[in-house]
mmCIF file of C-alpha atoms in Angstrom:
data_model
loop_
_atom_site.group_PDB
_atom_site.id
_atom_site.type_symbol
_atom_site.label_atom_id
_atom_site.label_comp_id
_atom_site.label_asym_id
_atom_site.label_seq_id
_atom_site.Cartn_x
_atom_site.Cartn_y
_atom_site.Cartn_z
ATOM 1 C CA ASN A 26 169.520 158.351 69.967
ATOM 2 C CA THR A 27 169.202 160.527 66.837
ATOM 3 C CA SER A 28 165.234 160.432 67.580
ATOM 4 C CA ASP A 29 165.595 161.451 71.043
ATOM 5 C CA ARG A 30 167.969 164.425 70.101
ATOM 6 C CA LYS A 31 166.026 165.672 67.447
ATOM 7 C CA GLU A 32 162.767 166.085 69.894
ATOM 8 C CA LYS A 33 165.699 167.385 72.629
ATOM 9 C CA MET A 34 164.511 164.368 75.021
ATOM 10 C CA ASP A 35 167.820 163.802 77.389
ATOM 11 C CA LEU A 36 167.971 159.845 77.302
ATOM 12 C CA SER A 37 170.094 158.394 79.538
ATOM 13 C CA GLU A 38 172.153 154.940 78.273
ATOM 14 C CA MET A 39 169.869 152.627 80.613
ATOM 15 C CA VAL A 40 166.863 153.718 79.223
ATOM 16 C CA ALA A 41 168.023 153.352 75.337
ATOM 17 C CA VAL A 42 169.238 149.997 76.306
ATOM 18 C CA ASN A 43 165.665 149.072 77.833
ATOM 19 C CA ILE A 44 163.837 150.359 74.776
ATOM 20 C CA ALA A 45 165.944 148.141 72.640
ATOM 21 C CA ARG A 46 165.538 145.303 74.427
ATOM 22 C CA GLU A 47 161.697 145.483 74.962
ATOM 23 C CA CYS A 48 161.061 146.798 71.398
ATOM 24 C CA ASP A 49 162.515 143.681 69.914
ATOM 25 C CA ARG A 50 163.780 144.776 66.993
ATOM 26 C CA ASN A 51 160.865 146.355 65.682
ATOM 27 C CA ILE A 52 161.554 150.273 64.851
ATOM 28 C CA ARG A 53 157.813 151.345 65.069
ATOM 29 C CA ARG A 54 157.223 150.071 68.417
ATOM 30 C CA ALA A 55 160.982 151.713 69.725
ATOM 31 C CA ILE A 56 159.644 154.982 68.644
ATOM 32 C CA LEU A 57 156.351 154.581 70.075
ATOM 33 C CA MET A 58 157.980 153.878 73.274
ATOM 34 C CA LEU A 59 160.082 156.850 72.902
ATOM 35 C CA GLU A 60 157.025 159.129 72.281
ATOM 36 C CA ALA A 61 155.019 157.496 75.297
ATOM 37 C CA LEU A 62 158.342 158.090 77.657
ATOM 38 C CA HIS A 63 158.283 161.912 76.483
ATOM 39 C CA VAL A 64 154.879 162.269 76.998
ATOM 40 C CA GLN A 65 155.171 160.658 80.371
ATOM 41 C CA ILE A 66 157.723 162.745 81.398
ATOM 42 C CA ARG A 67 156.142 165.678 80.281
ATOM 43 C CA ASN A 68 152.955 164.666 82.297
ATOM 44 C CA ASN A 69 155.055 164.279 85.331
ATOM 45 C CA ALA A 70 156.855 167.481 85.004
ATOM 46 C CA ILE A 71 153.605 169.271 84.802
ATOM 47 C CA ASP A 72 151.788 167.476 87.471
ATOM 48 C CA ASN A 73 155.267 167.404 90.289
ATOM 49 C CA ASN A 74 153.474 169.212 92.689
ATOM 50 C CA THR A 75 149.896 167.087 92.481
ATOM 51 C CA SER A 76 151.216 163.794 91.841
ATOM 52 C CA ASP A 77 151.525 161.529 94.937
ATOM 53 C CA LYS A 78 152.075 158.323 93.244
ATOM 54 C CA ASP A 79 156.071 157.088 92.561
ATOM 55 C CA GLU A 80 157.204 156.176 88.853
ATOM 56 C CA ASN A 81 158.352 152.754 90.111
ATOM 57 C CA ASN A 82 154.777 151.835 91.091
ATOM 58 C CA ASP A 83 153.076 152.240 87.885
ATOM 59 C CA ASN A 84 151.520 149.214 86.282
ATOM 60 C CA ASN A 85 152.119 149.810 82.922
ATOM 61 C CA THR A 86 155.890 150.785 83.418
ATOM 62 C CA ILE A 87 158.672 148.441 82.831
ATOM 63 C CA ASP A 88 161.934 150.148 83.941
ATOM 64 C CA GLY A 89 160.540 153.340 83.301
ATOM 65 C CA ILE A 90 159.477 152.457 79.822
ATOM 66 C CA GLN A 91 155.698 152.549 78.878
ATOM 67 C CA THR A 92 154.342 148.526 77.660
ATOM 68 C CA THR A 93 151.138 147.694 76.247
ATOM 69 C CA ASP A 94 148.518 146.159 78.382
ATOM 70 C CA TRP A 95 148.861 142.589 76.491
ATOM 71 C CA GLN A 96 152.420 142.656 77.176
ATOM 72 C CA LEU A 97 151.813 142.753 80.974
ATOM 73 C CA TYR A 98 148.882 140.307 80.490
ATOM 74 C CA ILE A 99 151.132 137.697 79.183
ATOM 75 C CA ARG A 100 154.030 138.480 81.926
ATOM 76 C CA ARG A 101 150.932 138.002 84.200
ATOM 77 C CA LEU A 102 150.248 134.642 82.810
ATOM 78 C CA ALA A 103 153.495 133.708 82.495
ATOM 79 C CA ASP A 104 153.997 134.319 86.191
ATOM 80 C CA ASP A 105 150.695 132.344 87.112
ATOM 81 C CA ILE A 106 152.173 129.076 85.240
ATOM 82 C CA ILE A 107 155.631 129.781 86.607
ATOM 83 C CA ASN A 108 154.074 129.749 90.125
ATOM 84 C CA MET A 109 151.896 126.630 89.463
ATOM 85 C CA THR A 110 155.066 124.485 89.392
ATOM 86 C CA ASP A 111 155.743 125.202 93.465
ATOM 87 C CA GLU A 112 152.846 122.802 93.790
ATOM 88 C CA PRO A 113 150.539 120.483 91.721
ATOM 89 C CA PRO A 114 148.022 122.595 89.220
ATOM 90 C CA THR A 115 144.647 121.997 90.116
ATOM 91 C CA ILE A 116 141.347 121.840 87.734
ATOM 92 C CA GLU A 117 140.690 125.405 88.479
ATOM 93 C CA LYS A 118 144.417 127.003 88.109
ATOM 94 C CA LEU A 119 144.380 125.465 84.842
ATOM 95 C CA LEU A 120 140.907 126.636 83.978
ATOM 96 C CA THR A 121 142.389 129.849 84.736
ATOM 97 C CA VAL A 122 145.494 130.148 82.775
ATOM 98 C CA ARG A 123 143.256 128.551 79.802
ATOM 99 C CA GLU A 124 140.749 131.166 79.980
ATOM 100 C CA LYS A 125 143.252 134.355 80.116
ATOM 101 C CA LEU A 126 144.677 132.526 76.746
ATOM 102 C CA TYR A 127 141.440 132.472 74.991
ATOM 103 C CA LYS A 128 141.465 136.127 76.369
ATOM 104 C CA LEU A 129 144.236 137.315 74.520
ATOM 105 C CA LEU A 130 143.177 135.399 71.161
ATOM 106 C CA GLU A 131 139.998 137.216 71.647
ATOM 107 C CA HIS A 132 141.732 140.380 71.746
ATOM 108 C CA CYS A 133 143.394 139.665 68.123
ATOM 109 C CA ILE A 134 146.727 138.866 69.839
ATOM 110 C CA PRO A 135 148.566 136.187 67.615
ATOM 111 C CA PRO A 136 149.057 132.977 68.918
ATOM 112 C CA SER A 137 152.532 133.329 67.878
ATOM 113 C CA VAL A 138 153.106 136.148 69.406
ATOM 114 C CA VAL A 139 151.843 134.941 72.608
ATOM 115 C CA LEU A 140 153.637 131.884 72.721
ATOM 116 C CA LYS A 141 157.001 133.682 71.526
ATOM 117 C CA THR A 142 156.340 136.066 74.775
ATOM 118 C CA LEU A 143 155.653 133.265 77.184
ATOM 119 C CA PHE A 144 158.884 131.464 76.043
ATOM 120 C CA GLN A 145 160.669 134.661 76.493
ATOM 121 C CA HIS A 146 159.821 134.585 80.034
ATOM 122 C CA PHE A 147 159.647 131.376 80.989
ATOM 123 C CA LEU A 148 163.624 130.835 79.483
ATOM 124 C CA PRO A 149 165.236 132.467 82.319
ATOM 125 C CA ASN A 150 163.402 130.309 85.072
ATOM 126 C CA ILE A 151 164.451 127.395 82.568
ATOM 127 C CA MET A 152 167.697 128.641 82.534
ATOM 128 C CA SER A 153 168.019 129.119 86.376
ATOM 129 C CA THR A 154 166.792 125.322 87.143
ATOM 130 C CA ASP A 155 169.530 124.144 84.565
ATOM 131 C CA ASP A 156 172.242 126.342 86.889
ATOM 132 C CA ASP A 157 170.578 124.684 90.072
ATOM 133 C CA ASP A 158 170.687 121.159 89.106
ATOM 134 C CA ASP A 159 174.618 121.051 88.419
#
């Protein structure tokens, strides 16, 4: 909160909580998210008259917070894997998932980060299926 006061940003508590959740205890990432949010707010103020896109429709934002492309890519990959549980996986679907995993590795995203992020997206679904079984 002190960074947003020094920059004279009015930051709501909900946005601060979202940044804290998304930064994963990484202060550099939190500051970068604040800076990206500041730029986004400033650009929206400048383009207010000419912009016809809704803030919530921006594909790189989660609850108004800018996220990296690889985080969105992993989130989509997790959704693809979760959707494969609805029906028997085909070879084509498995190859697509493998190709996406390789693409992340090609872009120098560490495997531990990929697995950790995937697990974070799988966990709520695992917990909800456990609740359904009770």
